[in-house]
Coordinates of C-alpha atoms and ligand atoms in Angstrom, one line a residue:
X1 CA -12.1 -59.7 -118.6
X2 CA -11.4 -59.8 -122.0
X3 CA -8.7 -57.1 -122.0
X4 CA -7.1 -58.8 -118.8
X5 CA -6.7 -62.2 -120.6
X6 CA -5.2 -59.9 -123.5
X7 CA -2.7 -58.2 -121.0
X8 CA -2.1 -61.8 -119.4
X9 CA -0.9 -62.8 -123.0
X10 CA 0.3 -59.8 -124.9
X11 CA 2.6 -58.3 -121.8
X12 CA 3.4 -61.3 -119.5
X13 CA 3.8 -64.2 -121.9
X14 CA 1.3 -66.2 -119.9
X15 CA -1.5 -68.3 -121.3
X16 CA -4.2 -68.4 -118.5
X17 CA -4.8 -67.2 -114.9
X18 CA -3.9 -69.3 -112.1
X19 CA -5.4 -70.0 -108.7
X20 CA -8.2 -67.6 -107.6
X21 CA -6.4 -64.7 -110.3
X22 CA -9.3 -64.5 -112.3
X23 CA -11.9 -64.2 -109.9
X24 CA -9.9 -61.6 -108.0
X25 CA -9.1 -59.4 -111.2
X26 CA -12.9 -59.7 -112.0
X27 CA -13.9 -58.1 -108.8
X28 CA -11.0 -55.5 -108.5
X29 CA -12.1 -54.8 -112.1
X30 CA -15.9 -54.3 -111.2
X31 CA -14.4 -51.8 -108.5
X32 CA -15.1 -53.9 -105.2
X33 CA -12.2 -54.3 -102.6
X34 CA -11.0 -57.8 -102.1
X35 CA -9.0 -59.6 -99.3
X36 CA -6.6 -62.1 -101.3
X37 CA -4.9 -65.0 -99.2
X38 CA -2.6 -66.7 -101.5
X39 CA 0.5 -68.8 -101.0
X40 CA 4.1 -67.4 -101.8
X41 CA 4.5 -68.1 -105.3
X42 CA 1.1 -68.2 -106.5
X43 CA 0.8 -65.2 -108.6
X44 CA -0.4 -62.6 -106.4
X45 CA 1.3 -59.6 -108.2
X46 CA -0.8 -60.4 -111.1
X47 CA -3.8 -59.7 -109.2
X48 CA -3.1 -55.8 -109.2
X49 CA -1.0 -55.2 -112.2
X50 CA -3.1 -56.3 -114.4
X51 CA -6.1 -54.3 -113.0
X52 CA -3.9 -51.5 -112.8
X53 CA -3.1 -51.7 -116.5
X54 CA -7.0 -52.4 -117.7
X55 CA -8.4 -49.5 -115.3
X56 CA -8.1 -46.0 -115.7
X57 CA -5.2 -44.6 -113.8
X58 CA -2.5 -45.3 -111.4
X59 CA -2.3 -48.5 -109.6
X60 CA -0.7 -47.6 -105.8
X61 CA 0.9 -50.4 -104.1
X62 CA 2.0 -50.2 -100.5
X63 CA 4.8 -52.5 -99.7
X64 CA 6.8 -52.7 -96.5
X65 CA 9.5 -54.1 -98.5
X66 CA 11.7 -51.1 -100.0
X67 CA 14.5 -53.6 -101.2
X68 CA 11.7 -55.6 -103.3
X69 CA 10.4 -52.2 -104.7
X70 CA 12.9 -51.6 -106.7
X71 CA 13.0 -55.6 -108.1
X72 CA 9.5 -55.3 -109.2
X73 CA 10.2 -52.2 -110.9
X74 CA 12.9 -53.4 -112.8
X75 CA 10.9 -56.7 -113.7
X76 CA 7.9 -54.5 -114.8
X77 CA 10.1 -52.2 -117.1
X78 CA 11.5 -55.2 -118.4
X79 CA 8.2 -56.0 -119.8
X80 CA 7.6 -52.6 -121.0
X81 CA 4.9 -51.5 -117.9
X82 CA 5.4 -47.8 -116.6
X83 CA 6.3 -48.2 -113.0
X84 CA 8.2 -46.7 -110.2
X85 CA 8.5 -46.6 -106.6
X86 CA 8.6 -43.8 -103.7
X87 CA 10.8 -44.9 -100.5
X88 CA 13.3 -43.6 -98.1
X89 CA 16.0 -45.0 -100.5
X90 CA 15.5 -42.5 -103.2
X91 CA 16.8 -39.4 -103.8
X92 CA 15.0 -35.7 -103.4
X93 CA 15.2 -35.4 -107.1
X94 CA 14.3 -38.7 -108.4
X95 CA 11.2 -38.1 -106.0
X96 CA 10.8 -35.1 -108.2
X97 CA 11.1 -37.0 -111.5
X98 CA 8.4 -40.0 -110.2
X99 CA 5.8 -37.5 -108.6
X100 CA 6.3 -35.2 -112.1
X101 CA 5.2 -38.5 -114.0
X102 CA 2.8 -39.0 -111.4
X103 CA 0.5 -35.9 -111.9
X104 CA 1.3 -36.2 -115.7
X105 CA -0.5 -39.8 -115.6
X106 CA 2.5 -41.3 -116.9
X107 CA 2.5 -43.9 -114.5
X108 CA 0.6 -47.9 -114.2
X109 CA 2.2 -48.7 -111.2
X110 CA 3.4 -46.8 -108.5
X111 CA 5.2 -48.6 -105.3
X112 CA 4.7 -46.8 -101.8
X113 CA 6.4 -47.2 -98.4
X114 CA 3.4 -47.1 -96.2
X115 CA 4.9 -44.5 -93.6
X116 CA 5.1 -42.3 -96.7
X117 CA 1.7 -43.0 -98.4
X118 CA -0.1 -41.4 -95.4
X119 CA 1.7 -38.6 -95.0
X120 CA -0.6 -35.5 -96.1
X121 CA 1.7 -34.4 -98.9
X122 CA 1.4 -37.9 -100.7
X123 CA -2.3 -38.2 -99.9
X124 CA -2.8 -34.5 -101.3
X125 CA -0.9 -35.6 -104.6
X126 CA -3.0 -38.6 -105.0
X127 CA -6.3 -36.1 -104.3
X128 CA -5.3 -35.0 -108.0
X129 CA -4.8 -37.8 -110.3
X130 CA -7.3 -40.7 -111.4
X131 CA -6.4 -43.8 -109.3
X132 CA -7.1 -47.3 -110.7
X133 CA -6.9 -49.2 -107.0
X134 CA -5.0 -49.6 -103.9
X135 CA -3.1 -52.8 -103.4
X136 CA -2.1 -53.5 -100.0
X137 CA 0.6 -56.1 -100.2
X138 CA 1.9 -58.4 -97.3
X139 CA -1.2 -57.3 -95.8
X140 CA -0.6 -59.3 -92.5
X141 CA 2.0 -56.4 -91.2
X142 CA -1.5 -55.1 -89.8
X143 CA -1.4 -57.8 -87.4
X144 CA 0.1 -57.3 -84.0
X145 CA 0.5 -60.8 -83.6
X146 CA 2.4 -61.2 -86.4
X147 CA 6.1 -61.7 -86.9
X148 CA 5.8 -58.6 -89.3
X149 CA 4.1 -56.2 -87.6
X150 CA 4.3 -52.7 -88.9
X151 CA 2.4 -50.0 -87.1
X152 CA 2.1 -47.6 -89.8
X153 CA 0.1 -50.5 -92.0
X154 CA -2.8 -49.3 -89.3
X155 CA -3.2 -46.1 -90.6
X156 CA -3.8 -47.3 -94.0
X157 CA -7.5 -47.2 -93.3
X158 CA -7.3 -43.8 -94.3
X159 CA -7.4 -45.0 -97.9
X160 CA -11.1 -46.3 -96.8
X161 CA -12.5 -42.8 -96.2
X162 CA -10.6 -40.7 -98.1
X163 CA -10.6 -42.3 -101.4
X164 CA -13.8 -44.1 -101.2
X165 CA -14.6 -45.0 -104.5
X166 CA -11.0 -46.6 -105.6
X167 CA -11.1 -50.6 -105.1
X168 CA -8.8 -51.8 -102.7
X169 CA -7.2 -55.0 -102.3
X170 CA -5.1 -56.5 -99.5
X171 CA -2.8 -59.3 -100.1
X172 CA -1.0 -61.9 -98.0
X173 CA 0.3 -65.4 -98.1
X174 CA 0.4 -65.4 -94.4
X175 CA -3.2 -66.0 -93.1
X176 CA -4.7 -67.9 -89.8
X177 CA -8.4 -66.9 -88.9
X178 CA -7.1 -64.4 -86.4
X179 CA -4.5 -62.4 -88.8
X180 CA -7.2 -62.5 -91.7
X181 CA -9.9 -61.0 -89.0
X182 CA -7.3 -58.3 -88.2
X183 CA -6.6 -57.3 -91.4
X184 CA -10.3 -57.0 -92.2
X185 CA -11.1 -55.3 -89.2
X186 CA -7.8 -52.9 -89.3
X187 CA -8.2 -51.8 -92.8
X188 CA -12.3 -51.7 -92.8
X189 CA -12.5 -54.3 -95.2
X190 CA -16.0 -55.8 -94.1
X191 CA -17.7 -55.8 -97.6
X192 CA -14.4 -57.2 -99.2
X193 CA -15.0 -60.0 -101.3
X194 CA -12.5 -62.7 -99.7
X195 CA -10.8 -65.3 -102.0
X196 CA -9.1 -67.9 -100.0
X197 CA -6.8 -69.9 -102.3
X198 CA -5.1 -73.4 -100.9
X199 CA -2.1 -73.0 -99.1
X200 CA -0.6 -76.2 -100.1
X201 CA 2.7 -75.4 -101.7
X202 CA 2.8 -79.1 -103.3
X203 CA 6.4 -78.5 -105.1
X204 CA 7.7 -78.3 -101.7
X205 CA 9.0 -81.6 -99.8
X206 CA 8.7 -81.4 -96.2
X207 CA 11.5 -82.8 -94.0
X208 CA 12.0 -82.2 -90.1
X209 CA 14.3 -84.3 -87.9
X210 CA 15.4 -84.0 -83.8
X211 CA 18.6 -84.8 -82.4
X212 CA 22.3 -84.0 -82.4
X213 CA 25.0 -83.4 -85.1
X214 CA 22.6 -80.7 -87.0
X215 CA 25.2 -79.2 -89.0
X216 CA 26.9 -82.8 -90.1
X217 CA 23.2 -83.6 -91.0
X218 CA 22.6 -80.6 -93.0
X219 CA 25.8 -81.2 -94.8
X220 CA 24.6 -84.9 -95.7
X221 CA 21.3 -83.0 -97.1
X222 CA 22.9 -80.5 -99.4
X223 CA 25.8 -82.8 -100.5
X224 CA 23.3 -85.6 -101.4
X225 CA 20.4 -83.3 -102.9
X226 CA 21.5 -79.9 -103.9
X227 CA 25.0 -80.3 -105.1
X228 CA 24.4 -77.1 -107.5
X229 CA 20.9 -75.6 -106.3
X230 CA 21.0 -72.3 -104.5
X231 CA 19.8 -72.5 -100.9
X232 CA 19.0 -70.5 -97.5
X233 CA 19.9 -71.8 -94.3
X234 CA 18.2 -70.2 -90.8
X235 CA 20.3 -70.2 -87.7
X236 CA 19.1 -68.9 -84.5
X237 CA 22.2 -66.3 -83.7
X238 CA 24.8 -64.5 -85.5
X239 CA 27.6 -66.5 -84.3
X240 CA 25.8 -69.8 -85.7
X241 CA 25.4 -68.2 -88.6
X242 CA 29.2 -67.5 -89.2
X243 CA 30.1 -70.5 -87.9
X244 CA 28.2 -72.5 -90.2
X245 CA 29.0 -70.5 -93.1
X246 CA 32.3 -71.6 -92.7
X247 CA 31.7 -75.0 -92.3
X248 CA 30.3 -75.0 -95.3
X249 CA 32.9 -73.2 -97.1
X250 CA 35.5 -75.8 -95.6
X251 CA 33.4 -78.3 -97.2
X252 CA 33.7 -76.4 -100.5
X253 CA 30.3 -75.0 -101.3
X254 CA 30.3 -71.5 -101.4
X255 CA 28.7 -69.6 -98.5
X256 CA 27.7 -66.1 -97.4
X257 CA 26.9 -64.8 -94.2
X258 CA 23.5 -62.5 -93.3
X259 CA 22.8 -61.0 -90.3
X260 CA 22.2 -57.8 -88.7
X261 CA 25.3 -57.4 -87.0
X262 CA 27.1 -57.1 -90.2
X263 CA 27.7 -53.7 -92.2
X264 CA 24.7 -52.7 -94.1
X265 CA 26.7 -52.8 -97.3
X266 CA 28.1 -56.1 -96.7
X267 CA 24.6 -57.3 -96.1
X268 CA 23.7 -55.9 -99.6
X269 CA 26.5 -57.1 -101.4
X270 CA 25.7 -60.8 -100.1
X271 CA 22.3 -60.2 -101.3
X272 CA 23.1 -59.2 -104.2
X273 CA 25.3 -61.8 -104.9
X274 CA 22.6 -64.2 -103.8
X275 CA 20.3 -63.0 -106.6
X276 CA 22.6 -62.6 -109.1
X277 CA 24.5 -65.7 -109.3
X278 CA 23.6 -69.3 -109.5
X279 CA 24.3 -71.8 -106.6
X280 CA 25.0 -69.5 -104.0
X281 CA 24.2 -70.7 -100.4
X282 CA 23.3 -67.8 -97.8
X283 CA 23.4 -68.8 -93.9
X284 CA 21.4 -66.2 -92.0
X285 CA 19.7 -65.2 -89.1
X286 CA 15.9 -64.4 -89.6
X287 CA 17.2 -60.7 -90.8
X288 CA 17.3 -62.4 -94.1
X289 CA 14.2 -63.2 -96.0
X290 CA 11.9 -60.4 -96.3
X291 CA 12.3 -59.2 -99.7
X292 CA 13.9 -62.1 -101.7
X293 CA 11.9 -63.3 -104.3
X294 CA 14.3 -65.2 -106.4
X295 CA 12.5 -67.7 -107.9
X296 CA 14.9 -70.6 -108.1
X297 CA 15.9 -71.2 -104.6
X298 CA 15.8 -74.8 -104.4
X299 CA 16.2 -75.5 -100.4
X300 CA 15.5 -73.7 -97.2
X301 CA 16.8 -75.2 -94.5
X302 CA 16.6 -74.8 -90.6
X303 CA 19.4 -75.6 -88.1
X304 CA 16.7 -74.5 -85.2
X305 CA 13.1 -74.3 -84.7
X306 CA 11.2 -71.2 -86.5
X307 CA 9.3 -68.9 -84.1
X308 CA 6.0 -70.1 -85.2
X309 CA 4.3 -72.4 -87.7
X310 CA 3.3 -68.7 -89.5
X311 CA 7.0 -68.2 -89.3
X312 CA 8.3 -71.8 -90.7
X313 CA 5.6 -71.6 -93.4
X314 CA 6.5 -68.3 -94.8
X315 CA 10.5 -69.0 -94.4
X316 CA 10.2 -72.2 -96.1
X317 CA 8.0 -71.0 -98.8
X318 CA 11.1 -68.9 -100.1
X319 CA 12.0 -72.2 -101.3
X320 CA 10.8 -72.8 -105.1
X321 CA 8.8 -69.9 -106.4
X322 CA 9.1 -70.9 -109.6
X323 CA 7.2 -73.9 -108.9
X324 CA 10.2 -76.4 -109.7
X325 CA 10.9 -79.4 -106.8
X326 CA 12.7 -77.9 -103.7
X327 CA 13.3 -78.7 -99.9
X328 CA 12.4 -77.5 -96.5
X329 CA 14.6 -79.2 -94.2
X330 CA 14.3 -78.6 -90.5
X331 CA 16.7 -80.0 -87.5
X332 CA 15.5 -79.2 -84.2
X333 CA 16.3 -80.0 -81.0
X334 CA 14.7 -80.0 -77.8
X335 CA 17.0 -77.4 -75.7
X336 CA 15.3 -74.8 -78.8
X337 CA 12.0 -75.6 -77.3
X338 CA 12.9 -74.8 -73.8
X339 CA 15.4 -71.8 -74.9
X340 CA 11.9 -70.1 -76.5
X341 CA 9.9 -70.9 -73.8
X342 CA 12.4 -68.6 -71.5
X343 CA 12.5 -66.2 -74.1
X344 CA 8.5 -65.6 -73.8
X345 CA 8.5 -65.8 -70.0
X346 CA 10.8 -63.2 -69.6
X347 CA 10.0 -61.0 -72.3
X348 CA 8.4 -57.8 -71.5
X349 CA 5.4 -58.7 -72.7
X350 CA 1.7 -58.5 -71.8
X351 CA 0.2 -61.6 -70.4
X352 CA -2.1 -62.4 -73.3
X353 CA 0.8 -61.9 -75.6
X354 CA 2.7 -64.6 -73.7
X355 CA -0.3 -66.9 -74.1
X356 CA -0.5 -66.9 -77.8
X357 CA 3.0 -67.1 -77.9
X358 CA 3.2 -70.2 -76.0
X359 CA -0.1 -71.8 -77.8
X360 CA 2.2 -70.7 -81.6
X361 CA 4.9 -72.9 -80.3
X362 CA 2.9 -75.8 -79.2
X363 CA 1.5 -75.8 -82.8
X364 CA 4.7 -76.1 -83.9
X365 CA 6.3 -78.8 -81.9
X366 CA 3.2 -80.6 -82.4
X367 CA 3.7 -80.4 -86.4
X368 CA 7.8 -81.2 -85.5
X369 CA 6.7 -83.9 -83.4
X370 CA 4.1 -85.5 -85.5
X371 CA 4.2 -88.9 -87.2
X372 CA 1.5 -88.2 -89.9
X373 CA 1.6 -86.5 -92.6
X374 CA 3.1 -82.9 -92.3
X375 CA 1.5 -81.3 -94.9
X376 CA -1.6 -82.2 -93.4
X377 CA -0.7 -81.2 -89.9
X378 CA 1.0 -77.9 -91.3
X379 CA -2.2 -76.7 -93.6
X380 CA -4.4 -77.8 -90.7
X381 CA -3.1 -74.7 -88.8
X382 CA -4.3 -72.6 -91.4
X383 CA -7.7 -73.9 -91.3
X384 CA -7.3 -76.0 -94.3
X385 CA -8.7 -79.8 -94.5
X386 CA -5.5 -81.9 -96.5
X387 CA -6.6 -85.4 -96.8
X388 CA -2.7 -86.6 -95.6
X389 CA -0.7 -89.2 -97.4
X390 CA 0.7 -86.1 -99.7
X391 CA 3.8 -88.4 -100.9
X392 CA 6.3 -85.3 -100.4
X393 CA 6.8 -85.1 -96.9
X394 CA 9.2 -87.2 -94.6
X395 CA 6.7 -89.1 -93.0
X396 CA 4.7 -90.1 -96.0
X397 CA 7.8 -91.3 -98.0
X398 CA 9.3 -93.6 -94.9
X399 CA 7.0 -93.7 -92.6
X400 CA 8.3 -93.8 -88.6
X401 CA 8.1 -96.7 -87.0
X402 CA 5.5 -96.3 -84.1
X403 CA 4.7 -98.2 -81.2
X404 CA 1.4 -98.5 -79.4
X405 CA 2.4 -96.7 -75.8
X406 CA -1.0 -96.1 -74.5
X407 CA 0.2 -97.8 -71.2
X408 CA 3.5 -96.3 -71.0
X409 CA 1.3 -92.5 -71.5
X410 CA -1.4 -93.3 -68.8
X411 CA 1.5 -94.4 -66.4
X412 CA 3.3 -91.0 -67.1
X413 CA 0.1 -89.0 -66.9
X414 CA -1.1 -90.8 -63.5
X415 CA 2.7 -89.5 -62.4
X416 CA 2.3 -86.1 -63.2
X417 CA -0.8 -86.2 -61.6
X418 CA 0.2 -87.4 -58.3
X419 CA 3.6 -85.5 -57.8
X420 CA 1.5 -82.3 -57.7
X421 CA 1.3 -81.2 -61.5
X422 CA 4.2 -79.0 -61.0
X423 CA 7.6 -81.3 -61.7
X424 CA 9.6 -81.2 -64.8
X425 CA 10.5 -83.7 -66.9
X426 CA 13.6 -84.8 -65.2
X427 CA 11.7 -85.3 -61.9
X428 CA 8.7 -87.2 -63.2
X429 CA 10.9 -89.8 -65.4
X430 CA 12.9 -90.4 -61.9
X431 CA 9.6 -91.2 -60.0
X432 CA 8.9 -93.3 -63.2
X433 CA 11.8 -95.4 -62.8
X434 CA 11.9 -95.6 -59.1
X435 CA 15.1 -93.1 -58.3
X436 CA 14.6 -92.9 -54.9
X437 CA 17.2 -89.7 -54.4
X438 CA 16.8 -87.3 -51.7
X439 CA 14.3 -84.3 -53.2
X440 CA 11.6 -87.6 -53.9
X441 CA 12.1 -88.9 -50.6
X442 CA 11.5 -85.4 -48.9
X443 CA 8.5 -84.8 -51.3
X444 CA 7.0 -88.2 -50.0
X445 CA 6.9 -89.1 -53.8
X446 CA 8.9 -92.9 -53.3
X447 CA 5.1 -93.6 -51.9
X448 CA 2.9 -92.9 -54.7
X449 CA 1.7 -95.6 -56.8
X450 CA 3.5 -95.1 -60.1
X451 CA 7.1 -95.2 -58.3
X452 CA 9.1 -97.2 -60.2
X453 CA 6.5 -98.7 -62.5
X454 CA 8.5 -97.6 -65.7
X455 CA 11.1 -100.1 -66.3
X456 CA 9.8 -100.7 -69.7
X457 CA 11.3 -97.4 -71.2
X458 CA 14.8 -96.0 -70.3
X459 CA 15.0 -92.3 -69.3
X460 CA 15.7 -91.0 -73.0
X461 CA 12.9 -92.6 -74.0
X462 CA 10.6 -91.5 -70.8
X463 CA 11.6 -87.9 -72.1
X464 CA 10.5 -88.5 -76.0
X465 CA 7.0 -89.5 -74.8
X466 CA 6.4 -86.7 -72.5
X467 CA 7.9 -84.4 -75.1
X468 CA 5.2 -86.2 -77.3
X469 CA 2.3 -85.7 -74.6
X470 CA 3.1 -82.2 -74.6
X471 CA 3.0 -81.8 -78.4
X472 CA -0.2 -83.2 -78.6
X473 CA -2.0 -81.1 -76.0
X474 CA -2.0 -84.0 -73.5
X475 CA 0.6 -82.5 -70.9
X476 CA 1.2 -78.7 -70.6
X477 CA 4.2 -77.1 -69.3
X478 CA 3.8 -74.6 -66.7
X479 CA 4.6 -71.0 -67.5
X480 CA 6.9 -70.7 -64.7
X481 CA 10.4 -70.7 -66.6
X482 CA 11.1 -74.2 -64.8
X483 CA 9.7 -76.5 -66.8
X484 CA 6.8 -78.2 -64.8
X485 CA 4.1 -79.9 -66.4
X486 CA 0.5 -80.0 -65.6
X487 CA -2.1 -82.1 -67.2
X488 CA -3.3 -80.8 -70.5
X489 CA -7.3 -80.4 -72.1
X490 CA -6.9 -83.7 -74.3
X491 CA -5.7 -86.3 -71.5
X492 CA -8.8 -87.6 -70.4
X493 CA -9.6 -89.4 -73.6
X494 CA -6.4 -91.5 -72.9
X495 CA -7.2 -91.7 -69.2
X496 CA -10.3 -93.3 -69.7
X497 CA -8.9 -95.8 -72.3
X498 CA -11.0 -94.1 -74.8
X499 CA -7.7 -93.1 -77.2
X500 CA -4.7 -94.4 -77.9
X501 CA -0.7 -93.3 -78.3
X502 CA 1.4 -94.0 -80.6
X503 CA 5.3 -93.0 -80.5
X504 CA 8.3 -92.3 -82.7
X505 CA 9.9 -95.5 -82.0
X506 CA 13.7 -94.0 -82.9
X507 CA 15.2 -91.7 -84.7
X508 CA 15.3 -92.4 -88.8
X509 CA 18.2 -93.5 -89.9
X510 CA 19.7 -91.0 -92.8
X511 CA 17.7 -91.7 -96.2
X512 CA 19.7 -94.3 -98.2
X513 CA 17.8 -93.4 -101.3
X514 CA 20.7 -91.7 -102.5
X515 CA 19.4 -88.4 -104.7
X516 CA 16.0 -88.4 -105.4
X517 CA 16.0 -87.5 -109.0
X518 CA 13.6 -84.4 -108.3
X519 CA 16.3 -81.7 -108.9
X520 CA 15.1 -78.6 -111.2
X521 CA 14.0 -80.0 -115.0
X522 CA 17.4 -78.1 -116.3
X523 CA 19.3 -81.0 -114.7
X524 CA 16.9 -83.6 -116.8
X525 CA 18.5 -82.5 -120.0
X526 CA 20.4 -84.7 -122.5
X527 CA 24.4 -83.6 -123.0
X528 CA 23.4 -81.8 -126.2
X529 CA 20.5 -79.8 -124.6
X530 CA 22.9 -79.0 -121.8
X531 CA 25.1 -77.0 -124.3
X532 CA 22.4 -75.1 -125.8
X533 CA 20.8 -74.7 -122.1
X534 CA 24.4 -73.0 -121.1
X535 CA 24.7 -71.0 -123.8
X536 CA 21.7 -69.4 -123.2
X537 CA 22.2 -69.3 -120.0
X538 CA 25.5 -67.2 -120.7
X539 CA 23.6 -65.1 -123.0
X540 CA 21.0 -64.0 -120.1
X541 CA 23.7 -63.1 -117.8
X542 CA 25.1 -61.1 -120.2
X543 CA 21.9 -59.5 -121.0
X544 CA 20.9 -59.3 -117.2
X545 CA 24.7 -57.6 -116.7
X546 CA 23.9 -55.0 -119.4
X547 CA 20.6 -53.9 -117.7
X548 CA 22.0 -54.5 -113.8
X549 CA 19.1 -56.9 -113.1
X550 CA 19.1 -59.8 -112.1
X551 CA 19.1 -63.0 -114.4
X552 CA 15.6 -63.7 -113.4
X553 CA 14.4 -60.6 -114.8
X554 CA 15.4 -61.5 -118.2
X555 CA 13.4 -64.7 -117.9
X556 CA 13.3 -68.4 -115.5
X557 CA 15.1 -71.2 -115.9
X558 CA 11.5 -72.6 -116.6
X559 CA 11.4 -70.4 -119.8
X560 CA 15.4 -71.5 -120.9
X561 CA 14.2 -75.3 -120.5
X562 CA 11.0 -74.5 -122.9
X563 CA 13.7 -72.9 -125.8
X564 CA 15.7 -75.6 -125.2
X565 CA 12.7 -78.4 -125.5
X566 CA 10.8 -76.3 -128.5
X567 CA 13.8 -74.7 -130.6
X568 CA 12.1 -71.7 -131.5
X569 CA 12.9 -69.9 -134.7
X570 CA 11.0 -67.2 -135.4
X571 CA 9.8 -64.3 -133.0
X572 CA 6.2 -65.6 -133.5
X573 CA 7.3 -69.2 -131.8
X574 CA 9.3 -67.5 -129.1
X575 CA 6.2 -66.0 -128.2
X576 CA 5.0 -69.3 -127.5
X577 CA 7.5 -69.5 -124.8
X578 CA 6.0 -69.2 -120.9
X579 CA 6.9 -65.5 -120.2
X580 CA 8.2 -63.9 -123.0
X581 CA 5.1 -61.5 -123.9
X582 CA 5.7 -58.5 -126.9
X583 CA 8.6 -56.5 -124.7
X584 CA 10.9 -59.7 -124.1
X585 CA 10.5 -60.9 -127.3
X586 CA 11.3 -57.4 -129.0
X587 CA 14.3 -57.0 -126.3
X588 CA 15.9 -60.3 -126.3
X589 CA 14.5 -62.3 -129.4
X590 CA 17.2 -61.6 -132.0
X591 CA 19.9 -62.8 -129.5
X592 CA 18.3 -65.7 -128.2
X593 CA 17.0 -67.1 -131.8
X594 CA 20.9 -66.6 -133.1
X595 CA 22.1 -68.5 -130.0
X596 CA 19.4 -71.4 -131.1
X597 CA 20.2 -71.3 -134.5
X598 CA 24.3 -71.3 -134.4
X599 CA 23.7 -74.2 -132.0
X600 CA 21.5 -76.3 -134.5
X601 CA 23.9 -75.3 -137.3
Ligands
ADP1 P1 3.5 -64.1 -104.9 O1 3.7 -62.6 -104.8 O2 2.2 -64.9 -104.9 O3 4.4 -65.0 -104.2 P2 4.3 -63.8 -107.7 O4 3.4 -62.4 -108.3 O5 6.0 -62.7 -107.4 O6 4.0 -64.3 -106.7 O7 4.2 -64.9 -108.8 C1 5.2 -66.2 -108.8 C2 5.9 -66.5 -110.0 O8 4.8 -67.2 -110.8 C3 6.1 -65.5 -111.1 O9 7.6 -65.4 -111.4 C4 4.7 -64.8 -111.8 O10 5.3 -64.2 -113.1 C5 4.7 -66.1 -112.2 N1 3.2 -66.0 -112.3 C6 1.8 -65.6 -111.8 N2 1.0 -65.6 -112.4 C7 0.9 -66.5 -113.4 C8 -0.1 -67.2 -114.5 N3 -1.2 -67.1 -114.6 N4 0.7 -68.2 -114.9 C9 1.8 -68.2 -115.2 N5 3.2 -67.8 -114.3 C10 2.7 -67.0 -113.4
ZN2 ZN1 2.7 -86.1 -96.3

């Protein structure tokens, strides 16, 4: 462990371990298998990179993200670590070079795509060299229920038997109990020590609204909260993504599109620009994001519902990996929910898959319609308890006005029951409001006892109430494709008068708080410090361009801010800056110190 601490400081330039890092590293160093669940930005990479440097042999890292391997290897090279990767993007000659380095024992870390690792050729090569560990990154890809299922991940269980003495560490940022169990089962990790960090991303502010005109509201949000910061906007369709990007560009904010319908080189160019430049917005379908670990994404916005809470958590998790304040903003409409239900029902999938999918959608709708703390709701989904009142979500910051609607809820439930638990929202509302149309008369529903007893609310309010009853499990939507309603498991207490039911009174008006003043710390600098910060930032851009890496590989904004605050004058002082290990001080030290000295002259 002492070696580990030394490497943390000398190579990575960090002072102390975070969260579960030290426990995980200790276990791997002792040769034990590990399953590590840690949120995005929690610092998973160090958990295998440091043991790979401490233990003899090469650390083999399985990653599904080809695009990310290059970034990781670049970042490690910038720290002076000997790393390489093998995947389908690499030329045969380059592959030979990597393999030769591997055989000569000159690699600390080797990143490999899963399908390549399990080839007999690759396994054969690995048989003949000492291996420090296997790291299986994004381990949730073994889960067939998840949105990132990669069948070849299941073949990775071969590592357990073939390299019995080598510790394996599986890592993921997505893990509800089901996924966790699947990882353990599929990868033979029954004996692994499990480390579960809190999944709370405290620096993310969650905001969710329902209603019309999402695009205009998005613009108000961006203009008010993120006039400069980089962001990602997710849309459901390619066409929508194009349209929204045009809209933002017309508003004067540079936005690039990204979706599977674009030429591969256009996609690559847009992704590269997003990584390399400051303050760009990418408007994308979910095709974008796997493999984006740009640390300074300041907001992630959704213009429609994500697919599930896991997807929401993962997509919003791309914001603020650097730990600075950032926003997760979601606007959805009820028609999104209906669309998803139809997709699920009409898909070719097996029934149990459909049932799980509906359940996941229900949970997400529940989060969206919640009147309490979003963070508490979100974490509860991952079996994590949070006391609520987080102070950093829309509902905590501006509690929605609620109304005791227990009586109305009972009327609605009873109407669903009396009309036979098969009609959709519109019909149920018509009965409540006493609309004796032909269908209702034909069905005899103008004679049920709840006909016309709902005068206290209008049709829109009744629909909102029904949606919320669905969201909270008092009602369920039939899987018939027509949105029929039936009583849900949880409605009993409400019907018996043992529980109360509150509804949101109305959509919250857009916040008038003005800019929240939570922008990244560099925004808070004085005029004079700002000039130094900008000078350092241009130096960083030059250094990055010279090495063909994104600026954050040279160093993060956080480090620049620290340099501005502390004005280091010597190499030793630069060492004290977060993120500056030996190699970085050596490579960039002289130029950075010169900029600081010149600025203060
Ligand atoms: P993950 O893979 O879990 O999303 P990363 O491994 O990319 O997260 O780490 C996120 C960021 O936190 C990186 O910039 C990393 O260098 C930084 N980091 C990780 N561990 C530490 C630590 N102990 N101290 C300071 N920064 C750290
Ligand atoms: Zn909250």
